[in-house]
Tab-separated table of C-alpha atoms in Angstrom:
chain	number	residue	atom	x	y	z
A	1	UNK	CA	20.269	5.494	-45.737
A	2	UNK	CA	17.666	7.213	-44.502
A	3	UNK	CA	17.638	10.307	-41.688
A	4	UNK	CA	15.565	8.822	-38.851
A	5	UNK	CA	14.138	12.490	-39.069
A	6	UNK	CA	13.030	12.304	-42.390
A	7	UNK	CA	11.229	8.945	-41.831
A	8	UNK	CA	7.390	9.111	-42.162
A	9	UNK	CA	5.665	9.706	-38.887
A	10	UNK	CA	3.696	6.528	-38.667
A	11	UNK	CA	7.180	4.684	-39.100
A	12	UNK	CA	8.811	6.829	-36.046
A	13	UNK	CA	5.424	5.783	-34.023
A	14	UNK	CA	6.184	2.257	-34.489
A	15	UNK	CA	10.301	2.707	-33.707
A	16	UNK	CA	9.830	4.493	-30.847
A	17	UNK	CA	7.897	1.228	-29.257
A	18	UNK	CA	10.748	0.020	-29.359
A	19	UNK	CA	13.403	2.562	-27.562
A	20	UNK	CA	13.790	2.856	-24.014
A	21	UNK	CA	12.451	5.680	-22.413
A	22	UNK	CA	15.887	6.873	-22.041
A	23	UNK	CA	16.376	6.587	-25.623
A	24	UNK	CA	13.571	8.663	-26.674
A	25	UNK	CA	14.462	11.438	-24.381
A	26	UNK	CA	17.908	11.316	-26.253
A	27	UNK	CA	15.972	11.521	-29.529
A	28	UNK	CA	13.957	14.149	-28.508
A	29	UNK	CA	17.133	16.643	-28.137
A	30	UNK	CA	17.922	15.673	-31.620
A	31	UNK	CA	15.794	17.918	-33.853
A	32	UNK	CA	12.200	19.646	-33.678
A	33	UNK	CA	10.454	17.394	-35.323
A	34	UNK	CA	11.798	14.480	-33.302
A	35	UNK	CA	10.584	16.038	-30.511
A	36	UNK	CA	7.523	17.162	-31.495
A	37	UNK	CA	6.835	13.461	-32.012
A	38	UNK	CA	8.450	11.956	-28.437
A	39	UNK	CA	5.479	14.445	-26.943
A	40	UNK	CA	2.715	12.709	-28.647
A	41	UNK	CA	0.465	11.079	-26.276
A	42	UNK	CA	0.334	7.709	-28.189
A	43	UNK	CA	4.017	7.811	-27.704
A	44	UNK	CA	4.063	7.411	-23.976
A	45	UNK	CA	0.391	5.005	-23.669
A	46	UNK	CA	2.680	2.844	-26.217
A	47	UNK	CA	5.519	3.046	-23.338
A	48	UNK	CA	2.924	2.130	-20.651
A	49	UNK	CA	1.844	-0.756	-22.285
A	50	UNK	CA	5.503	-2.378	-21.930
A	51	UNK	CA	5.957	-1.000	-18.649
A	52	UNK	CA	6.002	-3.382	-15.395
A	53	UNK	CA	4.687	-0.288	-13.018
A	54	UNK	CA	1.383	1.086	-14.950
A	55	UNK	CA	0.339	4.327	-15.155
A	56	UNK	CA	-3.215	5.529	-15.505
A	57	UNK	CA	-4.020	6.308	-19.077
A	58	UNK	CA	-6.074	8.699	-18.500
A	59	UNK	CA	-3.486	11.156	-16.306
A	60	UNK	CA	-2.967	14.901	-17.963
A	61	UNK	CA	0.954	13.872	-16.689
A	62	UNK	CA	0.792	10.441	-18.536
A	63	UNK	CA	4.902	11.240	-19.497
A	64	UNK	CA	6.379	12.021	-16.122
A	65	UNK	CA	4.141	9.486	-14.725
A	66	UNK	CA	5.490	6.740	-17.208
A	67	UNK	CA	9.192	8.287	-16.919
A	68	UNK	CA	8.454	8.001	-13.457
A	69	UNK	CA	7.594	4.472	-13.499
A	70	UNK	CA	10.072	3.557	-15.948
A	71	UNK	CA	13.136	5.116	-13.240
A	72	UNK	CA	11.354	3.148	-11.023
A	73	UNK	CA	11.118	-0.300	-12.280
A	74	UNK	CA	14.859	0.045	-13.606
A	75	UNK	CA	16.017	0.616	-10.163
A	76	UNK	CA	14.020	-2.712	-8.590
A	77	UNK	CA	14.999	-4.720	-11.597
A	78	UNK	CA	19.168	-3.590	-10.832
A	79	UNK	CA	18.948	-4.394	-7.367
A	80	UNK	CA	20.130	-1.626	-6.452
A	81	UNK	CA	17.473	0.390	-4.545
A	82	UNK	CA	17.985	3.342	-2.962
A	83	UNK	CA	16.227	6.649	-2.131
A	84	UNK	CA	16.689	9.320	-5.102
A	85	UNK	CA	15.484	11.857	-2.782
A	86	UNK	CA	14.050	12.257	1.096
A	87	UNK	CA	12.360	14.954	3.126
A	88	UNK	CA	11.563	15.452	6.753
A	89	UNK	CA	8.777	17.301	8.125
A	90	UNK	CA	6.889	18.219	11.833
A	91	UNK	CA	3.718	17.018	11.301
A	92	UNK	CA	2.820	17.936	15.377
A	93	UNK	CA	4.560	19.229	18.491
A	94	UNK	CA	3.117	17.501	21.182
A	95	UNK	CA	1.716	14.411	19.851
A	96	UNK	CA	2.612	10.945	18.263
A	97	UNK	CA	1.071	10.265	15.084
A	98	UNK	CA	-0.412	6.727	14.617
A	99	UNK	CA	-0.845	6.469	11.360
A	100	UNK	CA	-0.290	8.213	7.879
A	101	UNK	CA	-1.243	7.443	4.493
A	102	UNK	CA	-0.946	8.585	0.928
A	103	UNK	CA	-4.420	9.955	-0.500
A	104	UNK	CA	-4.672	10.255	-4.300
A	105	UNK	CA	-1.309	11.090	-6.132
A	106	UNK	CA	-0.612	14.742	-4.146
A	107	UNK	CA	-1.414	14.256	-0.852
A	108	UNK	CA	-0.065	12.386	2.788
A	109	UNK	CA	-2.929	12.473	5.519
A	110	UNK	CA	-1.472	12.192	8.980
A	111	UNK	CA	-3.929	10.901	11.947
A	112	UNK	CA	-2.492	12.109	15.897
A	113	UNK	CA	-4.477	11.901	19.098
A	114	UNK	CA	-4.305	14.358	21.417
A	115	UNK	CA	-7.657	15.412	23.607
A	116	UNK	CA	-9.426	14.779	20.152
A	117	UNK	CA	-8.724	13.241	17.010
A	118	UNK	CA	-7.207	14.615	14.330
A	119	UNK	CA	-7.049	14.609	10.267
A	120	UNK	CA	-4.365	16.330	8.954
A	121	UNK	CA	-3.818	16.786	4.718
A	122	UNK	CA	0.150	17.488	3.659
A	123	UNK	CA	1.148	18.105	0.425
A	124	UNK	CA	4.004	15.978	-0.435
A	125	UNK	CA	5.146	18.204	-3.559
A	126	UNK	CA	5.509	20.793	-1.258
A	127	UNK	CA	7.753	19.404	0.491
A	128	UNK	CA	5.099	18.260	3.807
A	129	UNK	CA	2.868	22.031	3.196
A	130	UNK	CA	0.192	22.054	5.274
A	131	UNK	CA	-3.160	21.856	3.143
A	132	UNK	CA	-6.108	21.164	6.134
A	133	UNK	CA	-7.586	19.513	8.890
A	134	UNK	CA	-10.179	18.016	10.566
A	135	UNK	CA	-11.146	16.680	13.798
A	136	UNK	CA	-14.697	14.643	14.764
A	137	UNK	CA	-15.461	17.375	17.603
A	138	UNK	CA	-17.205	15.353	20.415
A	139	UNK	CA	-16.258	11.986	18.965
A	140	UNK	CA	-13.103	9.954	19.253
A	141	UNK	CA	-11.089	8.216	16.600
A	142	UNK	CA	-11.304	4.314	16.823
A	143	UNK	CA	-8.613	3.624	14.843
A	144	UNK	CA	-10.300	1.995	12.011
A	145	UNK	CA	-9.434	3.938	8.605
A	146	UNK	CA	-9.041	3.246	4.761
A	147	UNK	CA	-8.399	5.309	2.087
A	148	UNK	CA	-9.677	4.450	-1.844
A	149	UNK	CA	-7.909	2.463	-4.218
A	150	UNK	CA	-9.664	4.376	-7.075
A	151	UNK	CA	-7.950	7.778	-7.058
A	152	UNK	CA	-11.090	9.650	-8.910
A	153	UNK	CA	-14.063	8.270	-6.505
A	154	UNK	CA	-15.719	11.146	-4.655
A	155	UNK	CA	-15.225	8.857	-1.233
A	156	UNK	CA	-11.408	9.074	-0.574
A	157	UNK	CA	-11.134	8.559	3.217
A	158	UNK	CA	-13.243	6.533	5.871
A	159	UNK	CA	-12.845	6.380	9.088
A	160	UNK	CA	-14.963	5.273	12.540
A	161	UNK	CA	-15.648	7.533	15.538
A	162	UNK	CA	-17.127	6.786	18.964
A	163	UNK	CA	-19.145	10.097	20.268
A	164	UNK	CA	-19.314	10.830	23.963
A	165	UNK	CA	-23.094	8.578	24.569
A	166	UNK	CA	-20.941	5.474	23.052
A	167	UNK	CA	-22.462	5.762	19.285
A	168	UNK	CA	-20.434	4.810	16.653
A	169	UNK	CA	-20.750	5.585	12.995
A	170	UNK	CA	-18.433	5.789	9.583
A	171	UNK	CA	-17.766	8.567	8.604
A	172	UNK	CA	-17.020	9.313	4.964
A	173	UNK	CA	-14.695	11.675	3.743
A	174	UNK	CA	-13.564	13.295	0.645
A	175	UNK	CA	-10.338	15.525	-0.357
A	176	UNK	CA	-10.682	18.296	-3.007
A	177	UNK	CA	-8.013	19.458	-5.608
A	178	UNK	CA	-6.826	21.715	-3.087
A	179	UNK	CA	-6.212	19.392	-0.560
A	180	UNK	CA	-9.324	19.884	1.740
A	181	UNK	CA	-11.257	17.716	3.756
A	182	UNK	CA	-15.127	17.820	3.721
A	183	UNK	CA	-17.436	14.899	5.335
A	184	UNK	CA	-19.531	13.411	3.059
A	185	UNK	CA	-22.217	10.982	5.095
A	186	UNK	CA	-22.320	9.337	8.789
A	187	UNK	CA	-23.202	6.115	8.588
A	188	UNK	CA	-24.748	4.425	11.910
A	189	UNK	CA	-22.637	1.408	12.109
A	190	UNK	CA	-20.631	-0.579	14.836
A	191	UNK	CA	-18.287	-1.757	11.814
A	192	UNK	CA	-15.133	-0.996	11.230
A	193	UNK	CA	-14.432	0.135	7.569
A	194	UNK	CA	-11.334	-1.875	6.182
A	195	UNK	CA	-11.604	-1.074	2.368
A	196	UNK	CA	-12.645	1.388	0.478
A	197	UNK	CA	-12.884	0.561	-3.287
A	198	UNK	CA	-14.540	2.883	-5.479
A	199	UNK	CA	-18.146	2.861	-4.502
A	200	UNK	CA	-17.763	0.007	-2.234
A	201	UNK	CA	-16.925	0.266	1.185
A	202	UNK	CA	-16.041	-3.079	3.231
A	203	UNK	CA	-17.216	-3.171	7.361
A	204	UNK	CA	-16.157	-6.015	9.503
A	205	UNK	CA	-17.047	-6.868	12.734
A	206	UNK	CA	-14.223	-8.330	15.240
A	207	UNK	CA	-15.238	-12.138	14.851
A	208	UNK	CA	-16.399	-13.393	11.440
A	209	UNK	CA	-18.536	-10.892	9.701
A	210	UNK	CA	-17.875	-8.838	6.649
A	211	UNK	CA	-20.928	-6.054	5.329
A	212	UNK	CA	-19.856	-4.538	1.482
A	213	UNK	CA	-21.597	-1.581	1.338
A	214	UNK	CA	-22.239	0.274	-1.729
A	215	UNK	CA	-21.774	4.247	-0.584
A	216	UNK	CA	-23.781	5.004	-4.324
A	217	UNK	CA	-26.762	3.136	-4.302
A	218	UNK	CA	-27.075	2.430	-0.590
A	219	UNK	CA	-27.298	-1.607	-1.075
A	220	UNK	CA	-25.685	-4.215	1.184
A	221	UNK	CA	-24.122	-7.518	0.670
A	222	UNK	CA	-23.377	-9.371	4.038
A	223	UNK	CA	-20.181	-11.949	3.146
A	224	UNK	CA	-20.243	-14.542	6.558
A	225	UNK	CA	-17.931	-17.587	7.024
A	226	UNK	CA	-18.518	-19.838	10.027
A	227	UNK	CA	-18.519	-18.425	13.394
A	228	UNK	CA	-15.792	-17.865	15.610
A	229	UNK	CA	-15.780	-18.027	19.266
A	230	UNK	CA	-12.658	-15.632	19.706
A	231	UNK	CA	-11.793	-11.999	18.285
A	232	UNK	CA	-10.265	-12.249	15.502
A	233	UNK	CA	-9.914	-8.813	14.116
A	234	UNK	CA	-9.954	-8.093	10.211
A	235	UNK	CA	-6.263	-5.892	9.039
A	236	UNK	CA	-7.832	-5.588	5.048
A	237	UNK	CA	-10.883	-6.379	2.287
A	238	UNK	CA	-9.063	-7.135	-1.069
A	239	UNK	CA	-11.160	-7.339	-4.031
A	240	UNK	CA	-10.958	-8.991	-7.386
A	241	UNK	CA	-13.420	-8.819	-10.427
A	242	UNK	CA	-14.522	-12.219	-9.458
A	243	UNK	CA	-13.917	-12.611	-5.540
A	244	UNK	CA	-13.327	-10.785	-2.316
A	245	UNK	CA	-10.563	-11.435	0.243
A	246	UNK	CA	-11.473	-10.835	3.798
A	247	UNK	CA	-8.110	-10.519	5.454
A	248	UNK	CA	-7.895	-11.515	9.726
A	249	UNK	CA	-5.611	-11.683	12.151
A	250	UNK	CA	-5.898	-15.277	12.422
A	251	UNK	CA	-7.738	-16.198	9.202
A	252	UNK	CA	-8.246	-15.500	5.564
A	253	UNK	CA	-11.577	-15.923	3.821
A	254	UNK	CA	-12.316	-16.017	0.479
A	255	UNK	CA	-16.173	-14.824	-1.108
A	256	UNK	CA	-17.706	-15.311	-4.851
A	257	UNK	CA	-18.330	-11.661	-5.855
A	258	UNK	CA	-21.487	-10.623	-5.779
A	259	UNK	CA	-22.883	-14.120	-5.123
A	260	UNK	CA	-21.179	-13.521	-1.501
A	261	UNK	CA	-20.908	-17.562	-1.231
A	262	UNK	CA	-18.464	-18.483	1.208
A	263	UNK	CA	-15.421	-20.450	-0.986
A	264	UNK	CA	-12.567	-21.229	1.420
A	265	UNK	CA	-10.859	-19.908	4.869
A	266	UNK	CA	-7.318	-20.564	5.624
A	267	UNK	CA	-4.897	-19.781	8.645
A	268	UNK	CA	-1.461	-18.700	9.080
A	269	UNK	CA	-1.790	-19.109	13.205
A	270	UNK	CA	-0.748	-16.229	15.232
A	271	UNK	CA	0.572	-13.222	12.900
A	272	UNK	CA	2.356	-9.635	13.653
A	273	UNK	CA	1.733	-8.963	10.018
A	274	UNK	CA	-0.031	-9.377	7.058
A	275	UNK	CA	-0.329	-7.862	3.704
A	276	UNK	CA	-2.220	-8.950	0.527
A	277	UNK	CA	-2.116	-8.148	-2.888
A	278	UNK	CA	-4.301	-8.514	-5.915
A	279	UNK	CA	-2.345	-8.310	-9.159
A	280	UNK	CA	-4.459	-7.199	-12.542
A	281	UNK	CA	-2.112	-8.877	-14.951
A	282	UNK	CA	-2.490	-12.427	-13.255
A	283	UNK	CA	-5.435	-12.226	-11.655
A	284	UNK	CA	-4.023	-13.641	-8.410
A	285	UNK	CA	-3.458	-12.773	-4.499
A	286	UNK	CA	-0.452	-12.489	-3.083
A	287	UNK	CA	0.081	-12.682	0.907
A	288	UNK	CA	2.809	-11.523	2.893
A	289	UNK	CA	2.702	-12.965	6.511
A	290	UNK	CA	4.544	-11.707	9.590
A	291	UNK	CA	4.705	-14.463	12.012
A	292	UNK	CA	4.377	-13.285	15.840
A	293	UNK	CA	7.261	-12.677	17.901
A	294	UNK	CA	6.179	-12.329	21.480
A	295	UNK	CA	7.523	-15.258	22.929
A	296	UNK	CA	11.325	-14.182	24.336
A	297	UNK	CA	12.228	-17.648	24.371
A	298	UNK	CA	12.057	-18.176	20.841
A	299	UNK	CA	15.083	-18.147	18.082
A	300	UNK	CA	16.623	-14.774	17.436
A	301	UNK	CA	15.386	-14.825	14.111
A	302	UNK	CA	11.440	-14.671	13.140
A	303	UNK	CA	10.363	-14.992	9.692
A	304	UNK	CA	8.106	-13.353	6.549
A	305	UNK	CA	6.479	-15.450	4.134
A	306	UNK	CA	5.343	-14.920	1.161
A	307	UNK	CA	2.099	-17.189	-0.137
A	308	UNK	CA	0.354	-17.060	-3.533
A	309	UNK	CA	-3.222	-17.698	-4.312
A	310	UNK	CA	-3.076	-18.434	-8.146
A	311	UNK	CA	-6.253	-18.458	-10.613
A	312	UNK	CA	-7.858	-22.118	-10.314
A	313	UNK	CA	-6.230	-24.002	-13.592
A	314	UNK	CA	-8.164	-25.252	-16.786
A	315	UNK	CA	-11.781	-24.593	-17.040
A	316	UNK	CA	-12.546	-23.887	-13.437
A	317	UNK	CA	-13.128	-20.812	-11.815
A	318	UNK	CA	-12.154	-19.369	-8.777
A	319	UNK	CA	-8.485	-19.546	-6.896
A	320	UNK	CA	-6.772	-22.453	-6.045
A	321	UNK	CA	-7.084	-22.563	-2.177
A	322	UNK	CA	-5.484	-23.009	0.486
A	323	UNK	CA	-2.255	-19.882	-0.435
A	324	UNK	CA	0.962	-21.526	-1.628
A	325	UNK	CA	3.818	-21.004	0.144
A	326	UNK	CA	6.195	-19.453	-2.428
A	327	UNK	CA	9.719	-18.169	-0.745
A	328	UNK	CA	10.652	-16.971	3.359
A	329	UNK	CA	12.593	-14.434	4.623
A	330	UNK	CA	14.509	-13.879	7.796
A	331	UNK	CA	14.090	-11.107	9.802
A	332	UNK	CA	15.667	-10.413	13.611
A	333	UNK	CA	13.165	-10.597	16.456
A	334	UNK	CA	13.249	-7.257	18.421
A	335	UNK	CA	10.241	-4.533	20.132
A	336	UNK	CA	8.792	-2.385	17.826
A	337	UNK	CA	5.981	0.044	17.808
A	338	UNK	CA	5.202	-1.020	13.636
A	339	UNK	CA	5.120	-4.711	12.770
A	340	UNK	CA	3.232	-3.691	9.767
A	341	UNK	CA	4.325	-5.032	6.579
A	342	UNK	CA	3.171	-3.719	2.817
A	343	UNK	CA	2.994	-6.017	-0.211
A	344	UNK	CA	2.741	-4.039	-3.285
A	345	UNK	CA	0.796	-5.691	-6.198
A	346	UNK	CA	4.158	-6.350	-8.589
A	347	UNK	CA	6.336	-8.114	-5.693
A	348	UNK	CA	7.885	-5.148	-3.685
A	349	UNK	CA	7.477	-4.806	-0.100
A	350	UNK	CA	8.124	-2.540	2.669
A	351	UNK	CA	8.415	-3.462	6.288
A	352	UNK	CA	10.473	-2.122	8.913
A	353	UNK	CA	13.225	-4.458	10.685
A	354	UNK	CA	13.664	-4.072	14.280
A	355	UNK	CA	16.711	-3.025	16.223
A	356	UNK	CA	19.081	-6.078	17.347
A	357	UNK	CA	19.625	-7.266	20.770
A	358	UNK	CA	22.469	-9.305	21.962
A	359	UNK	CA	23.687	-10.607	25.562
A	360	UNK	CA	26.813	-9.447	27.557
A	361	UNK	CA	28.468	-11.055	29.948
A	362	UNK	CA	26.344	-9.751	33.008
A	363	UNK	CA	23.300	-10.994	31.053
A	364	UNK	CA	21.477	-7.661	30.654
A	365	UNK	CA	20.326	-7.100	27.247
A	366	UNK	CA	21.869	-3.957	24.864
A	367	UNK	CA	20.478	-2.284	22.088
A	368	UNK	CA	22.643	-2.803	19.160
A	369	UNK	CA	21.687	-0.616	15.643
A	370	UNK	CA	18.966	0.892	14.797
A	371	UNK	CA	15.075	-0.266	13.255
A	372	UNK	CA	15.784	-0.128	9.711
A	373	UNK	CA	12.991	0.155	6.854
A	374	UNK	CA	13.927	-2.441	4.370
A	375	UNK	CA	12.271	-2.521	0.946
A	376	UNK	CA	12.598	-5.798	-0.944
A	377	UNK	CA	11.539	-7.323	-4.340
A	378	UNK	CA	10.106	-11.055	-4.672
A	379	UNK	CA	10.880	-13.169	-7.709
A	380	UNK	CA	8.228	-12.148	-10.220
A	381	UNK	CA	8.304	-8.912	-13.195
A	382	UNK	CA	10.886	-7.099	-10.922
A	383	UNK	CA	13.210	-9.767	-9.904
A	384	UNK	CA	14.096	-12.274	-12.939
A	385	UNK	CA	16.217	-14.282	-9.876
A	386	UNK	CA	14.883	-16.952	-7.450
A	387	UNK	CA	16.002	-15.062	-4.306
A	388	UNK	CA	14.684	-12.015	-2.911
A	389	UNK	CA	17.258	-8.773	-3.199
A	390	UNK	CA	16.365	-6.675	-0.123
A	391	UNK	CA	17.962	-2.682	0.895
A	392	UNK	CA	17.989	-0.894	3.446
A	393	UNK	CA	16.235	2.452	2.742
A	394	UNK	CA	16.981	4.211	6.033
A	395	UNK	CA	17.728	3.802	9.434
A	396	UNK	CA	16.023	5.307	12.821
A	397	UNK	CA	18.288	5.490	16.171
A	398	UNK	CA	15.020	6.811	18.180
A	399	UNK	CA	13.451	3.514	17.622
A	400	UNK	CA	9.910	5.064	17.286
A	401	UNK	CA	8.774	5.124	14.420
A	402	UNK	CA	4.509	4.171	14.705
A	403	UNK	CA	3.492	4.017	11.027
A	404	UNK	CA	4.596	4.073	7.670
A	405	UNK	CA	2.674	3.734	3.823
A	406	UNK	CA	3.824	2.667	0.217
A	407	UNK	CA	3.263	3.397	-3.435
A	408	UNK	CA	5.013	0.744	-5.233
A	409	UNK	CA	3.195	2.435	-8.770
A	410	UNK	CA	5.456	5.536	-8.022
A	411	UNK	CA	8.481	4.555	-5.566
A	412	UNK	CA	6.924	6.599	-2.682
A	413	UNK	CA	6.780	5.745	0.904
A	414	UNK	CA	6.099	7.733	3.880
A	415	UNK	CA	7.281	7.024	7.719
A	416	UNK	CA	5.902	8.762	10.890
A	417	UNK	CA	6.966	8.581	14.568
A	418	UNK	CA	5.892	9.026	17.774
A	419	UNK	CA	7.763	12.496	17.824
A	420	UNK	CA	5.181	13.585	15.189
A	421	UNK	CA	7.684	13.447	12.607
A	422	UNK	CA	7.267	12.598	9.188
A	423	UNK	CA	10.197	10.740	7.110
A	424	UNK	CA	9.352	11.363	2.743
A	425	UNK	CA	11.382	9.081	0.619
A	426	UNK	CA	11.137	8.895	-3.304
A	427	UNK	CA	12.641	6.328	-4.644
């Protein structure tokens, strides 16, 4: 028989597609030449291409990114999900923060209001160090911000301000290796930017108007469906190669890309919620939908629903229209500051589960528990089951919590308060 460490090296290249990642690490302590080989980049692309979670090929930490991703998936696909690690930081003393985000792979940016608006940039790895900030001095924040899906474009943040004489404009923002913030261009708009991907940045207006705007080249394409005679604010612009996804409160709308014709609109009614994701592999849309809860009168229970918008079947192009409804899952009705809900592109989702009320006998209402975060996987790559397998990640007995974001690629999420607290978790 032959030593696996005498085998040819083209031979070990072609084994080790088929070892776990755990099993390669186990080879690697073998012998030196074993290891030598388990460091080979083609080793760990090879890995990627099996993996659920992709990494970017091109990343100078292509291993721990696919290790990473590999712990990752394994812990969805158990159903056993639970934070590996969590760190808490003061992101401000005075002020709430309404809403963080992660920015390429190193950094969290933290927005808080006080007299003016400000930008902060944290460095995760160091456990929530400081890196910059910056504030639009004699302009307010409007709330409107996205950050770009493509990790290497020179854009990474925009965001709309409102100057003391009323003026709006976008402003476009980028992040350097060392974590700093520098503006870019103004752009004279009374959009509100909603998507940033790559070069193209996606403005909406508040009834039925969508502007792609192409931050290299300057050109415009103006997506419209029919006119609405109510606001009906946009929450997200989701592209595909083919199509773009204009995401409302009350209404979805679906364009040809770049023909910008008008395909299909859809509505879910009134909506706390919603969250939509475009996966590479099947070249569909996915849309999680938080139904409103205002109404006290209403079952204890409110729901989230999970849609699909498949690739049209055959020879056609396009999506099949209007979204499927796939699976449903109960959540308790309750306040909270954060009905938002994140659906990752591979079937996880994040959304955090208000604190439960309940009657006593002189009819006044108590607070029972806490708001939970609960991360959950749908039926799909990470969940071979029909049911969805939900966890509770962490619980919060302030009940203030304001924002929170996700990385489903690497298990990260982020929570902040209105203490000006932020909550790490690695998964």
């Amino acid at each position: 028989m032959v030593a696996l460490s005498s085998m040819p090296e083209d031979i070990l290249l072609l084994l080790f597609k088929f070892f776990a990642v755990s099993d390669t690490l186990n080879v690697r302590q073998t012998c030196r030449r074993l290891r030598d080989i388990s460091l080979l980049r083609i080793v760990w692309i090879n890995f990627n291409q099996s993996l659920v979670l992709s990494c970017n090929l091109d990343s100078p930490t292509l291993e721990a990114d696919v290790r990473r991703a590999s712990r990752v998936a394994s812990k969805w696909q158990s159903g056993h999900v639970h934070p590996a690690s969590e760190f808490e930081f003061t992101a401000t003393l005075s002020t709430a923060i309404t809403d963080v985000r992660f920015v390429k792979k190193r950094w969290v940016l933290t927005v808080s209001s006080a007299i003016w608006s400000t930008l902060s940039i944290w460095d995760w790895a160091a456990k929530g160090a400081k890196c910059s900030e910056w504030s639009p001095h004699g302009a307010m924040f409007e709330g409107a911000l996205s950050v770009n899906t493509d990790h290497d474009a020179n854009a990474c943040i925009a965001i709309l301000t409102t100057n003391l004489d009323n003026e709006r404009s976008v402003v476009l923002l980028s992040v350097d290796d060392a974590g700093k913030l520098s503006v870019l261009c103004t752009i004279p708009t009374n959009l509100r930017p909603m998507s940033l991907h790559g070069p193209l940045l996606a403005l909406c207006d508040e009834g039925s108007g969508t502007t792609l705007y192409n931050t290299s080249t300057q050109e415009t394409i103006n997506l419209e469906s029919e006119q609405v005679h109510f606001i009906d604010h946009a929450i997200d612009v989701v592209f595909s190669p083919s199509h773009v996804l204009v995401v409302r409160a009350r209404s979805i709308h679906l364009f040809a890309y770049p023909s910008a014709k008008h395909v299909d609109s859809h509505s879910f009614g009134w909506v706390d919620g919603m969250s939509v994701a475009y996966n590479p592999h099947t070249n569909g849309f996915s849309v999680l939908v938080r139904h409103q809860s205002d109404n006290p009168w209403t079952a204890d229970t409110s729901t989230l629903q999970l849609h699909t918008i498949p690739p049209a079947q055959g020879d056609l192009e396009g999506y099949q229209f209007p979204p499927v409804p796939a699976i449903e899952v109960c959540s308790p009705r309750g306040a909270m500051r954060c009905p938002k809900v994140v659906l990752g592109k591979y079937g996880t989702a994040l959304w955090i589960r208000p604190h439960e009320r309940s009657l006593v006998a002189d009819e006044s209402s108590v607070m029972l528990a806490e708001e939970t975060l609960v991360a959950a996987v749908f039926p799909g790559a990470l969940n071979a089951g029909k049911e969805v397998v939900s966890s509770w990640i962490c619980s919060n007995a302030f009940n203030n919590w304001t924002a929170f974001d996700y990385d489903e690629d690497r298990g990260l999420m982020v929570i902040a308060s209105s203490f000006g607290k932020v909550l790490f978790v690695e998964l």
